[in-house]
Short mmCIF file of C-alpha atoms in Angstrom, two decimals:
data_model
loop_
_atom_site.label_atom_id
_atom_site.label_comp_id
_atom_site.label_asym_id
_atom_site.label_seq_id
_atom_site.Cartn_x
_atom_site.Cartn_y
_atom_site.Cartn_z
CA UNK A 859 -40.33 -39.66 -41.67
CA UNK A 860 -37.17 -37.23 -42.56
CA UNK A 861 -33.91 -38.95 -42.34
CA UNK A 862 -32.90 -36.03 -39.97
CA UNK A 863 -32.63 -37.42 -36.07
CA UNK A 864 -33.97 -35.47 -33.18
CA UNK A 865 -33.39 -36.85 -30.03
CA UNK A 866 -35.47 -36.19 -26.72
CA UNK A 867 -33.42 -36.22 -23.63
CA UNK A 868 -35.54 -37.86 -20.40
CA UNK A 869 -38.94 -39.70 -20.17
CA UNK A 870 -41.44 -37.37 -18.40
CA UNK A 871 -44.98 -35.09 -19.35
CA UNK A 872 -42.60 -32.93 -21.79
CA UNK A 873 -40.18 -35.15 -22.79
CA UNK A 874 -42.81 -38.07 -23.98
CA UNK A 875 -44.80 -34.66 -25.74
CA UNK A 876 -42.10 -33.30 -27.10
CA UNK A 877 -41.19 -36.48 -29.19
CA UNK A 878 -44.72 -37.20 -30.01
CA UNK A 879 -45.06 -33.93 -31.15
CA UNK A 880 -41.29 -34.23 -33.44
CA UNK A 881 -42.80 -37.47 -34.52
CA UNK A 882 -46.53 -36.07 -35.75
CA UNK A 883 -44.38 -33.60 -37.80
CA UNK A 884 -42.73 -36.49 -39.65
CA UNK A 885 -39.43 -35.95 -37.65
CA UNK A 886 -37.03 -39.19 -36.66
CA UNK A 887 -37.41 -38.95 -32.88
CA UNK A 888 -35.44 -41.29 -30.17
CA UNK A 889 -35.99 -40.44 -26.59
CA UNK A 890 -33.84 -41.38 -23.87
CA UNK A 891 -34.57 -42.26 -20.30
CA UNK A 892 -32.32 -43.20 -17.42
CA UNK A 893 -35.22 -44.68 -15.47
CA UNK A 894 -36.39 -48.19 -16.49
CA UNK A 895 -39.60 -46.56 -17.52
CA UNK A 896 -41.02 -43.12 -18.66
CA UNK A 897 -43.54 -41.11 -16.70
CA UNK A 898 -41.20 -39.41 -13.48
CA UNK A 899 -43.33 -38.17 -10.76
CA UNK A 900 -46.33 -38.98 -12.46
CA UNK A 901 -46.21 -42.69 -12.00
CA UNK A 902 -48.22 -43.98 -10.14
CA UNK A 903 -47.67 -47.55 -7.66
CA UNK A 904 -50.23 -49.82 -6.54
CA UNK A 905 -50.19 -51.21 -2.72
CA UNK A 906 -50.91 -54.93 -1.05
CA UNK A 907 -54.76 -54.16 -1.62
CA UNK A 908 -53.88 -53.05 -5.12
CA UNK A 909 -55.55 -49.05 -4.36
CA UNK A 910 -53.68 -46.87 -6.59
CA UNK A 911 -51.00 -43.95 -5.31
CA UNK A 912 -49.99 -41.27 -6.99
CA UNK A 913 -46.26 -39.80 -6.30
CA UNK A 914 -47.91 -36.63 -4.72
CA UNK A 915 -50.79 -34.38 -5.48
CA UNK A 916 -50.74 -34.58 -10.07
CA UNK A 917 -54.40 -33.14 -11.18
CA UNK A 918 -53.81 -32.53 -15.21
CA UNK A 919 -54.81 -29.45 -17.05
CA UNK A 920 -55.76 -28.53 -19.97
CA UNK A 921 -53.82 -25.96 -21.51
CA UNK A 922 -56.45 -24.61 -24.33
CA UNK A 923 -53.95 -25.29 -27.33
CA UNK A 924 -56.13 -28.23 -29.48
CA UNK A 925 -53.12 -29.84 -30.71
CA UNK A 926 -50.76 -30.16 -27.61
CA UNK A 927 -53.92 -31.37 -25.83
CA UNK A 928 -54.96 -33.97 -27.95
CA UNK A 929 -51.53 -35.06 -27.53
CA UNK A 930 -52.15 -35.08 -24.05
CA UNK A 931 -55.65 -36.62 -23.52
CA UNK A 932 -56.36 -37.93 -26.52
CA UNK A 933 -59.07 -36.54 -28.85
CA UNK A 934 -61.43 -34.06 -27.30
CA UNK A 935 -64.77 -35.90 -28.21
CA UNK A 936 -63.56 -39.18 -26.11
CA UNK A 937 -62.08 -36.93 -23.01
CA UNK A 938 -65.25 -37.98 -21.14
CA UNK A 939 -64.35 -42.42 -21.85
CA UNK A 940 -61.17 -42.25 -19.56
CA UNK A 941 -61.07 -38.97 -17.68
CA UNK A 942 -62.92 -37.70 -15.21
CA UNK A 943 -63.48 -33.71 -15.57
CA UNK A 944 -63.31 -31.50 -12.87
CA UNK A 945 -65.30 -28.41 -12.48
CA UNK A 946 -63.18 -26.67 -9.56
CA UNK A 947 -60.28 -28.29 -7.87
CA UNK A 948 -61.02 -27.02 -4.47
CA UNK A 949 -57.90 -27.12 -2.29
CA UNK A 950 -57.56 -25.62 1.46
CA UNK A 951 -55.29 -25.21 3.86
CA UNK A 952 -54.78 -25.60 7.69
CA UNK A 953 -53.34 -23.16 9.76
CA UNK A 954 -53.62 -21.93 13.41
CA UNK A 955 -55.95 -24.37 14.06
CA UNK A 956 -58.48 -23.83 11.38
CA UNK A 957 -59.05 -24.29 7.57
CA UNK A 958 -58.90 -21.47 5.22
CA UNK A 959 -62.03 -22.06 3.23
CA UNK A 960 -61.09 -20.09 0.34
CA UNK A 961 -57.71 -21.82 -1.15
CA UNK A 962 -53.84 -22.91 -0.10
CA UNK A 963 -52.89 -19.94 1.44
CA UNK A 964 -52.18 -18.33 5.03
CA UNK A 965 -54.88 -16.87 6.78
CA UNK A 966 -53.61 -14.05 8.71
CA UNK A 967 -57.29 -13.79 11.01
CA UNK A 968 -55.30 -16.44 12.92
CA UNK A 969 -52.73 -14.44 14.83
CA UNK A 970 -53.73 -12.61 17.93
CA UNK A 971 -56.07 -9.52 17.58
CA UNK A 972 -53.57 -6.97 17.92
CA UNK A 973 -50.76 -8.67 15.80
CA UNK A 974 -53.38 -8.96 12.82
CA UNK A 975 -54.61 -5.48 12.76
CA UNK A 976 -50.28 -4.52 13.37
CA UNK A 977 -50.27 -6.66 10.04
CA UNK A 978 -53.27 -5.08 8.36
CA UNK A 979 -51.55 -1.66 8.82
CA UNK A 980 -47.88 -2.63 7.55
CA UNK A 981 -49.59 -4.13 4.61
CA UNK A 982 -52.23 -1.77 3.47
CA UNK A 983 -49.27 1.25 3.59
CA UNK A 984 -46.95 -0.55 0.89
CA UNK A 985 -48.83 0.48 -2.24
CA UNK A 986 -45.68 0.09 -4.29
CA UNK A 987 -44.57 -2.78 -6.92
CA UNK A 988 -42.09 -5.11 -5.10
CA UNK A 989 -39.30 -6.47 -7.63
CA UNK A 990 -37.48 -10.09 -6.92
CA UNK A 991 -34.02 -9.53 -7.62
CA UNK A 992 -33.54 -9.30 -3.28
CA UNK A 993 -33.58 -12.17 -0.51
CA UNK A 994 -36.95 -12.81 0.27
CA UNK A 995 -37.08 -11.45 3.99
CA UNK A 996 -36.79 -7.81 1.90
CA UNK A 997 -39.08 -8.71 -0.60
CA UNK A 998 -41.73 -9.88 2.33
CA UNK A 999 -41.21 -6.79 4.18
CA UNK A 1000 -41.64 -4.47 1.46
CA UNK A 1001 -45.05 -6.51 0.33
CA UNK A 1002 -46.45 -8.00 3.19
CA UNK A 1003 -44.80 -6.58 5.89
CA UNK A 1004 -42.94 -7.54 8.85
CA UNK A 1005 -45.53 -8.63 11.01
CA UNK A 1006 -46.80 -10.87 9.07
CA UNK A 1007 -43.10 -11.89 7.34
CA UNK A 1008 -42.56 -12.88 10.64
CA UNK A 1009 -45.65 -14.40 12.52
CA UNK A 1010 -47.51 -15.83 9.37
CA UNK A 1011 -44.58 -16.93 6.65
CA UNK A 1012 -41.72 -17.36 8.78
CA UNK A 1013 -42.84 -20.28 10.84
CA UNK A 1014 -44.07 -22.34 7.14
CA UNK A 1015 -40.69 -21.35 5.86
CA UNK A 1016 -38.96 -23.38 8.42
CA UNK A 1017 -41.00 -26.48 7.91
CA UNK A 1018 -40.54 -26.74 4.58
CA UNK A 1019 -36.67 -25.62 3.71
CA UNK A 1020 -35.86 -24.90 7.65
CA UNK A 1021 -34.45 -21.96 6.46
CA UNK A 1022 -35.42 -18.22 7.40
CA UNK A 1023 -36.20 -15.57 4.84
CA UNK A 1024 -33.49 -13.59 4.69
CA UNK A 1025 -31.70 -16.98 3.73
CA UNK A 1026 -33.72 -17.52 0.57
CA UNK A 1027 -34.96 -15.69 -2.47
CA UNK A 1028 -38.63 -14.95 -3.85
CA UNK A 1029 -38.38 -17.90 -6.78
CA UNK A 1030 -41.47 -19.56 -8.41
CA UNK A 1031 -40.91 -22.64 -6.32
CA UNK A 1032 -41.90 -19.71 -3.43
CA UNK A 1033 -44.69 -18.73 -5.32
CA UNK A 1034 -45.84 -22.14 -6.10
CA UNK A 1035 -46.63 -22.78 -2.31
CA UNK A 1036 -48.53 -19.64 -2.34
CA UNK A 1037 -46.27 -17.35 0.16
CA UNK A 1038 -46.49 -14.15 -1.35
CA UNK A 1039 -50.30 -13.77 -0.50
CA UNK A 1040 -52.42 -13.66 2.90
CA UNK A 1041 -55.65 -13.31 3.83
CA UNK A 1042 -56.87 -10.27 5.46
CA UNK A 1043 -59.89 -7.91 5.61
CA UNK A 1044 -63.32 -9.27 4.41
CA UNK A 1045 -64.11 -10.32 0.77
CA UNK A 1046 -65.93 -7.22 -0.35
CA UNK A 1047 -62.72 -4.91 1.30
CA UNK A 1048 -60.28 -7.18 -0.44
CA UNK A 1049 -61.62 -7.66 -3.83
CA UNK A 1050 -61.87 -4.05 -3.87
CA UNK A 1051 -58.00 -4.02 -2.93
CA UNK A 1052 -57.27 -6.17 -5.54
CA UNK A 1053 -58.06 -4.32 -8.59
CA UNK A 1054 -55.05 -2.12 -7.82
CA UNK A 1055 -51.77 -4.92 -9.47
CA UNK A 1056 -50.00 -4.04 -6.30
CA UNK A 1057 -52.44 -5.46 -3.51
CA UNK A 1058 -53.53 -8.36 -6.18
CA UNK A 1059 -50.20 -9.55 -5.91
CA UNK A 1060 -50.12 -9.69 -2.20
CA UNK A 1061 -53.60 -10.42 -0.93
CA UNK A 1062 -55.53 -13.59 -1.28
CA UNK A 1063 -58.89 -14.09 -2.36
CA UNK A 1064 -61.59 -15.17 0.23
CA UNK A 1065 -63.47 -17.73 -1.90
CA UNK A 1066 -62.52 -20.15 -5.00
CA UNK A 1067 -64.99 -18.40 -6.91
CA UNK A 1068 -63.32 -14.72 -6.99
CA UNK A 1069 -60.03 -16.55 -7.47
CA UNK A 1070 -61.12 -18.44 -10.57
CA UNK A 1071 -62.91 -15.32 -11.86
CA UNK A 1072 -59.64 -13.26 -11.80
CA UNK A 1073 -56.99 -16.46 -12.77
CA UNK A 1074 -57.37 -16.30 -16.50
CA UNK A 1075 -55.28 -19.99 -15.77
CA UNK A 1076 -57.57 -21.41 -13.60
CA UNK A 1077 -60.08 -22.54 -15.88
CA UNK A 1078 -63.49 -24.13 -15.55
CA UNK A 1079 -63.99 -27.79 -15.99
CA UNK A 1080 -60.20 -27.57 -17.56
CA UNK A 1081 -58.87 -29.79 -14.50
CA UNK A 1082 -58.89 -33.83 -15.63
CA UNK A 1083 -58.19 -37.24 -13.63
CA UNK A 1084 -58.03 -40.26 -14.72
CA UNK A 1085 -61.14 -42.72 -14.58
CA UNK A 1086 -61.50 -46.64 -13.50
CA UNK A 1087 -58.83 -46.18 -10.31
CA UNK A 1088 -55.82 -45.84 -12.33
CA UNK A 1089 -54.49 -42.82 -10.92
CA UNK A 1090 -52.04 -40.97 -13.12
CA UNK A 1091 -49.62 -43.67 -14.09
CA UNK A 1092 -52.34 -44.35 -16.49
CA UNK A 1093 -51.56 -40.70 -17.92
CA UNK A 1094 -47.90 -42.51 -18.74
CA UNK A 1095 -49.18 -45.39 -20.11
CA UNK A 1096 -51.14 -44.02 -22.92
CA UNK A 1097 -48.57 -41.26 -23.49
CA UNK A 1098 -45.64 -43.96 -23.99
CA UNK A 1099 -48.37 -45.87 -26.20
CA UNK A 1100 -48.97 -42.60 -27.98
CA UNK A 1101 -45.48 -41.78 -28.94
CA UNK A 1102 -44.57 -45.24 -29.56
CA UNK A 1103 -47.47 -45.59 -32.21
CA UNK A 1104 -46.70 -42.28 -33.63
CA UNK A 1105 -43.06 -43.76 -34.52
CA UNK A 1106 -40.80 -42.59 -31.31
CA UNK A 1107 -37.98 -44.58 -30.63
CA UNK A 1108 -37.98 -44.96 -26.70
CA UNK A 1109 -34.96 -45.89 -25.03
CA UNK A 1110 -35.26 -46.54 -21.08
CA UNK A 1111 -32.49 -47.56 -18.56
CA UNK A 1112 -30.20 -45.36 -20.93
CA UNK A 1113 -28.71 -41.86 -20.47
CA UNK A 1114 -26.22 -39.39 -22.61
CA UNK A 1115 -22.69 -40.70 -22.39
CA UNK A 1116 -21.41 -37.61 -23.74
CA UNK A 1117 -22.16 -35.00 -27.18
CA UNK A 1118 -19.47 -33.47 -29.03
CA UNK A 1119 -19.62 -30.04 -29.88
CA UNK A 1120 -18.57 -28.29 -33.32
CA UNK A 1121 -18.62 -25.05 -33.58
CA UNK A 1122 -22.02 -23.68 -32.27
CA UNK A 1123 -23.92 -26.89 -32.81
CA UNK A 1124 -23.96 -30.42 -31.56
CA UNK A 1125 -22.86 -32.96 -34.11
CA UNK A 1126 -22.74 -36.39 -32.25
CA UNK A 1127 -24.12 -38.03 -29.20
CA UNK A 1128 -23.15 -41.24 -27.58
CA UNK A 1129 -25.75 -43.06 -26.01
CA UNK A 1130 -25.30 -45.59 -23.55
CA UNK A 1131 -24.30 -49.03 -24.96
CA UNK A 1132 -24.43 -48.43 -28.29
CA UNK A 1133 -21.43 -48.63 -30.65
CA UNK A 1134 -21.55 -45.84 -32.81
CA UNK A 1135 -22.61 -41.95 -31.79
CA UNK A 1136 -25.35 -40.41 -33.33
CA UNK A 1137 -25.46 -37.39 -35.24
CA UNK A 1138 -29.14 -35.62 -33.94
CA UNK A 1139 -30.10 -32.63 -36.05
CA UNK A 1140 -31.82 -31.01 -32.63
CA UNK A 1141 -31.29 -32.66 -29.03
CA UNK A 1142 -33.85 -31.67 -26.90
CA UNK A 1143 -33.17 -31.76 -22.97
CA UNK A 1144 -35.58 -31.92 -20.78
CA UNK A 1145 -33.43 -33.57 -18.02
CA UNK A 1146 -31.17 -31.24 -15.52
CA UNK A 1147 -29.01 -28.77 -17.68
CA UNK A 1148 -26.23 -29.57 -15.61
CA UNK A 1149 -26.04 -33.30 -16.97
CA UNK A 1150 -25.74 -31.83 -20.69
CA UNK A 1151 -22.51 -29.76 -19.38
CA UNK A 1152 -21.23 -33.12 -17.92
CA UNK A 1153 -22.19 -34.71 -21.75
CA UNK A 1154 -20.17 -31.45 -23.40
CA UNK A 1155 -17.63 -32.20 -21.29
CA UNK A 1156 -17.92 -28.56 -18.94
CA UNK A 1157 -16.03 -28.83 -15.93
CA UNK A 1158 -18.71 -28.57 -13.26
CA UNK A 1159 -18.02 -28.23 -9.69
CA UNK A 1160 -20.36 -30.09 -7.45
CA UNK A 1161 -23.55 -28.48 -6.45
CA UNK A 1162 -23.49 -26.12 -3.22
CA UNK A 1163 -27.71 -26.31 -4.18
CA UNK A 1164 -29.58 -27.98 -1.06
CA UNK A 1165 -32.44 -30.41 -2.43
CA UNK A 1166 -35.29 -31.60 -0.18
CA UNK A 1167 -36.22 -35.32 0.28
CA UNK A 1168 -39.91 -36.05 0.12
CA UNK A 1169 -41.47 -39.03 1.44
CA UNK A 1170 -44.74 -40.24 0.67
CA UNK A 1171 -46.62 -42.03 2.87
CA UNK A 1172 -49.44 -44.17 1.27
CA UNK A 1173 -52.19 -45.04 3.54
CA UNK A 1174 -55.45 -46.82 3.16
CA UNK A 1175 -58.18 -46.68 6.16
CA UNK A 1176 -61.19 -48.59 7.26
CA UNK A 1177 -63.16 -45.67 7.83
CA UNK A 1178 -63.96 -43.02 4.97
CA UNK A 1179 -61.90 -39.33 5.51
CA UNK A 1180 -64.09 -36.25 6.76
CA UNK A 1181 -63.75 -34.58 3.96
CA UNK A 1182 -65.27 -35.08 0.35
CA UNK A 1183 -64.97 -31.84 -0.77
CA UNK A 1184 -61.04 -30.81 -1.56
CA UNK A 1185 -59.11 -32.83 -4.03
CA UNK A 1186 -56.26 -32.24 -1.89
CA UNK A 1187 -54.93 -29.93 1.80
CA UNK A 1188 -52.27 -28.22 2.84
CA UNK A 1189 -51.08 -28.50 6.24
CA UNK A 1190 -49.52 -25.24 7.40
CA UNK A 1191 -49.07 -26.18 11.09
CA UNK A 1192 -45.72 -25.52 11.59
CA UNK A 1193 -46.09 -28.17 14.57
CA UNK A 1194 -46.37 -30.84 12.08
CA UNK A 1195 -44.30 -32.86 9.57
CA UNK A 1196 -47.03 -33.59 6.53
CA UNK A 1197 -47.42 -30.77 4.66
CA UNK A 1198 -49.85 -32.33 1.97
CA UNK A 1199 -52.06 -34.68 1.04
CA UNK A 1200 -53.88 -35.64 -1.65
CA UNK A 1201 -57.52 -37.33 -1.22
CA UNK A 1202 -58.09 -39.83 -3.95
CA UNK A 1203 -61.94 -40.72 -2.77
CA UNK A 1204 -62.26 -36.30 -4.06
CA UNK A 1205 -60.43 -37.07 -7.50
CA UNK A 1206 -61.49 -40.79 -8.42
CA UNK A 1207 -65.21 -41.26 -7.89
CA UNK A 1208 -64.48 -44.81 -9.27
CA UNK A 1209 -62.11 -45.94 -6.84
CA UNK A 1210 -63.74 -44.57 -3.22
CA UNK A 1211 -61.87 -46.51 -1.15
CA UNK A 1212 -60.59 -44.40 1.65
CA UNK A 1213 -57.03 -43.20 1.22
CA UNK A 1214 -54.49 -40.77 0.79
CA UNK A 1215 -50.74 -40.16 0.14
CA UNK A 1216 -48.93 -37.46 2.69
CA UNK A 1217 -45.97 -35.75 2.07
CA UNK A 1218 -43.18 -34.80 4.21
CA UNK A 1219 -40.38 -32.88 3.35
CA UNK A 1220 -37.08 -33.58 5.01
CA UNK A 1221 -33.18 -32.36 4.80
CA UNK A 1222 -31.20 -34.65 2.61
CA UNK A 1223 -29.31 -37.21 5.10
CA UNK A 1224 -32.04 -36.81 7.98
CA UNK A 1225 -33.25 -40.00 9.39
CA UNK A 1226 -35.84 -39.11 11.92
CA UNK A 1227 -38.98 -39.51 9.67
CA UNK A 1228 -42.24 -40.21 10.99
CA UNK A 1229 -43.96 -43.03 11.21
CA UNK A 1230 -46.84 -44.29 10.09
CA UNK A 1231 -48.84 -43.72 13.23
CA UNK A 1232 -47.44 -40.51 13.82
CA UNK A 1233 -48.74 -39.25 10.19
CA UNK A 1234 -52.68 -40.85 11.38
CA UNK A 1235 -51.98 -38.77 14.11
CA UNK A 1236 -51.10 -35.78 12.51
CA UNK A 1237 -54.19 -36.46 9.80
CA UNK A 1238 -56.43 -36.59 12.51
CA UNK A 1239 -55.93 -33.68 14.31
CA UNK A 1240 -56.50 -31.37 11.35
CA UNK A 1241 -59.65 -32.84 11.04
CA UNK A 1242 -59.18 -35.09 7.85
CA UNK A 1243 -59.38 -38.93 9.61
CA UNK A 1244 -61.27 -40.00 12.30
CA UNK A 1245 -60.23 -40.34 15.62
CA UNK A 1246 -60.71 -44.02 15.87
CA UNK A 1247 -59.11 -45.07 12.39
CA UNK A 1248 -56.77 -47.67 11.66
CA UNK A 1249 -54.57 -47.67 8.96
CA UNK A 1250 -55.72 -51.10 6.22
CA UNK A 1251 -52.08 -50.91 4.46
CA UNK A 1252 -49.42 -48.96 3.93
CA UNK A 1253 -46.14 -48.27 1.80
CA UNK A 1254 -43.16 -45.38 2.08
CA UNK A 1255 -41.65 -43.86 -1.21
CA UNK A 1256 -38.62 -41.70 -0.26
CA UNK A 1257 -37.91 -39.38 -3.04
CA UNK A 1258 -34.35 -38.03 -3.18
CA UNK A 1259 -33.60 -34.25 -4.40
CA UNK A 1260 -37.13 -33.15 -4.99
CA UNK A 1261 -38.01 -29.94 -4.15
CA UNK A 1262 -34.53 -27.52 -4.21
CA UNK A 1263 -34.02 -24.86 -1.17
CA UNK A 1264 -34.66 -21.59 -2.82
CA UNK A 1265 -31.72 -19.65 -1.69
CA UNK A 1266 -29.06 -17.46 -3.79
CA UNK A 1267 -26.93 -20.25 -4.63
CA UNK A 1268 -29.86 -22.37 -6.11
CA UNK A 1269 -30.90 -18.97 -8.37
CA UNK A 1270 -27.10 -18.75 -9.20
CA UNK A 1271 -26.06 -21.95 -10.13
CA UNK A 1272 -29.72 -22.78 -11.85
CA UNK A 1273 -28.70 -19.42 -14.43
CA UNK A 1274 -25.69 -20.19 -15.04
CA UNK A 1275 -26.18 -23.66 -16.19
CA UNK A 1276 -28.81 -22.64 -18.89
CA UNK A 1277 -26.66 -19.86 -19.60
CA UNK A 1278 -23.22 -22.13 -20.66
CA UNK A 1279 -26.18 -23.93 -23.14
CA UNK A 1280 -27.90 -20.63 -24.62
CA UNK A 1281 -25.61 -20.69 -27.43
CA UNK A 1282 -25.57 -24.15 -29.01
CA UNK A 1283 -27.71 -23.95 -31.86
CA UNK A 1284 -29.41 -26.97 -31.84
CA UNK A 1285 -29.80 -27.57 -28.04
CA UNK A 1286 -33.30 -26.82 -26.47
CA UNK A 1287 -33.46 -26.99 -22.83
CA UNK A 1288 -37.57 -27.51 -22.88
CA UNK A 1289 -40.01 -27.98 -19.42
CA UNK A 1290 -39.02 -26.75 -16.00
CA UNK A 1291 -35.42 -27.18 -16.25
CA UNK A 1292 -35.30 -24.39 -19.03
CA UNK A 1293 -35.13 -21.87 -15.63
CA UNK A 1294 -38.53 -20.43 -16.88
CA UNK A 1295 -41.82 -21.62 -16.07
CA UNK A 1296 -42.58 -24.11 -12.84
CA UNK A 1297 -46.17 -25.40 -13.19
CA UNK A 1298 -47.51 -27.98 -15.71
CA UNK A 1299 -50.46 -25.42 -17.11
CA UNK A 1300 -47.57 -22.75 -17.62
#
């Protein structure tokens, strides 16, 4: 390896890549995690019956680039020993009482008769491009409409941030629950719609197949899990193994003390514990942005951003679920407190015991959180347990500042962060903290 050091700046999917990637070039690579152990959300915990939970709904993808996956999955003739590969991960969603059939998103045949064809109308008159740079009530209106702003959106909005629309912005964490589409018409009306850009950006397909033919993203047998009921901490393991055999240094329970800035580039970095500060030829930061202003020394005022707790409640059953199709649902029902779960029997063929993990998403501070029994509860009347059920075992991870409340200050503070970095030469902000991309497959 080059004398040169590069150090990688937290523990997760791009961080342990990224170094593993440094280190296959013949770079000097350290990374640095504050956790006691790599892997993030993607770890995976194991319960008093020793069933597997993942920390929320994690299906891998491939991305179609031979060397990043390999890095990812190993080599492609041995994909098949360790993961299992999906053809179609088939989510759906409840809402109004019934499943939409053809993906995650809100179907508007729900509402009232005259309210949906209100909706239709509003809809099918805006034929014109809709930009983001305006709170998302505007952007709504002008795409969707009010009607359905109001009587589909609004109400899932308030579960999930308990904020209204005109408090919040159109962001890709908006995007990534799928409210900027709904479901209207009949398949052969809207897949005619949706050859015009405008309406494909604003109109849901009816079935997973018409989706996956016009996703270029969503790619056949592309979506992997991991085989033999290891759920995707077993992803970590074998990425830590990877980078440690391909020469990373990995340094957990550790963090950035502080980096010392020449000029346009970064010439030392103090790590936690150690005597003498390291001179890195790149640092790449895959952690918060704001936490390599604190390590420059930026005077940051705290953050006026709102971030969501999740909890995850892991459940086990003596009765299998009611559904074997979807990987994982969405629960829309702006009645109830999960708003996901994830149905490991549908991803893990080897490990069918019946269970799942639910996710609830909660202001930071707020203490009145379901319970167990009132989660069953919610489970079964959506139509995924049986009435009947009892819960085998159970366990509660409460994940602080999770998923961030998409408002202007979020949009404001997140830019201006990576902008106070964009100029130091050898400072990469990489993954979903570089303000650009949101999803793993992006």
């Amino acid at each position: 390896m080059s004398d040169a050091k590069h150090i990688v700046v937290g523990g997760g999917l791009v961080g342990l890549a990224t170094a593993t990637l440094l280190a296959r070039q013949g770079k000097a690579a350290t990374l640095v995690e504050a956790a006691p152990e790599c892997g993030g959300l993607l770890r995976s915990v194991r319960d008093q019956r020793d069933l597997h939970y993942d920390y929320g709904t994690h299906i891998p993808c491939l991305t179609g680039e031979a060397e990043l996956d390999q890095i990812l999955y190993g080599p492609a003739d041995e994909l098949g020993r360790n993961w299992h590969r999906i053809h179609k991960v088939v989510p759906m969603a409840r809402h109004g009482g019934s499943w939409n059939q053809g993906g995650s998103l809100l179907d508007a045949h729900v509402l009232p008769r005259d309210i949906y064809e209100r909706g239709v109308k509003e809809l099918l008159a805006r034929k014109e491009p809709v930009g983001r740079d305006i709170d998302l009530a505007s952007f709504l209106n002008n795409s969707i409409g009010p009607t359905f702003a109001e009587e589909l959106v609004g109400p899932v909005l308030q579960k999930l941030y308990g904020r209204r629309a005109e408090e919040l912005v159109p962001t890709s964490s908006i995007f990534y629950f799928g409210l900027n589409r709904v479901t209207i018409l009949d398949r052969v009306r809207t897949n005619e719609l949706r050859k015009d850009p405008v309406f494909a950006a604003k109109l849901a397909c009816h079935t997973l197949d018409d989706y996956y033919q016009w996703d270029g993203n969503r790619q056949i047998d592309a979506y992997l899990y991991p085989k033999g009921g290891r759920g995707c901490g077993y992803w970590v393991d074998c990425l830590v193994e990877q980078a440690r055999s391909a020469g990373v240094e990995i340094l957990t329970a550790s963090r950035i003390e502080s980096m010392t800035l020449d000029g346009d580039a970064i010439t030392q970095v103090q790590v936690l514990g150690e005597d003498n500060p390291r001179q890195p030829a790149h640092v790449f930061w895959s952690a918060p942005p704001a936490l390599a202003r604190r390590a420059l020394g930026h005077a940051i005022a705290p953050p006026s951003t709102t971030f969501l707790t999740t909890s995850l409640y892991h459940l086990s059953f003596d009765r299998d679920l009611l559904m074997d199709r979807p990987e994982y649902v969405w629960n829309w029902e702006p009645h109830h407190k999960v708003f996901r779960a994830t149905l490991y029997p549908n991803l893990d063929p080897d490990s069918p015991q019946p269970r799942l993990t639910a996710e609830v998403l909660s202001q930071p501070g707020q203490d009145a959180l379901p319970q167990d029994q009132d989660v069953l509860g919610e489970l079964q009347q959506i139509g995924v347990v049986a009435e009947g059920t009892r819960i085998l075992s159970s366990s509660r991870h409460v994940l602080k500042n999770t998923f961030p409340v998409p408002d202007r200050t979020y949009l404001e503070e997140s830019a201006a962060h990576v902008q106070a970095l964009e100029g130091i030469g050898n400072l990469r902000l990489v993954g979903r903290y570089a303000g650009r991309k949101w999803l793993q497959n992006e």
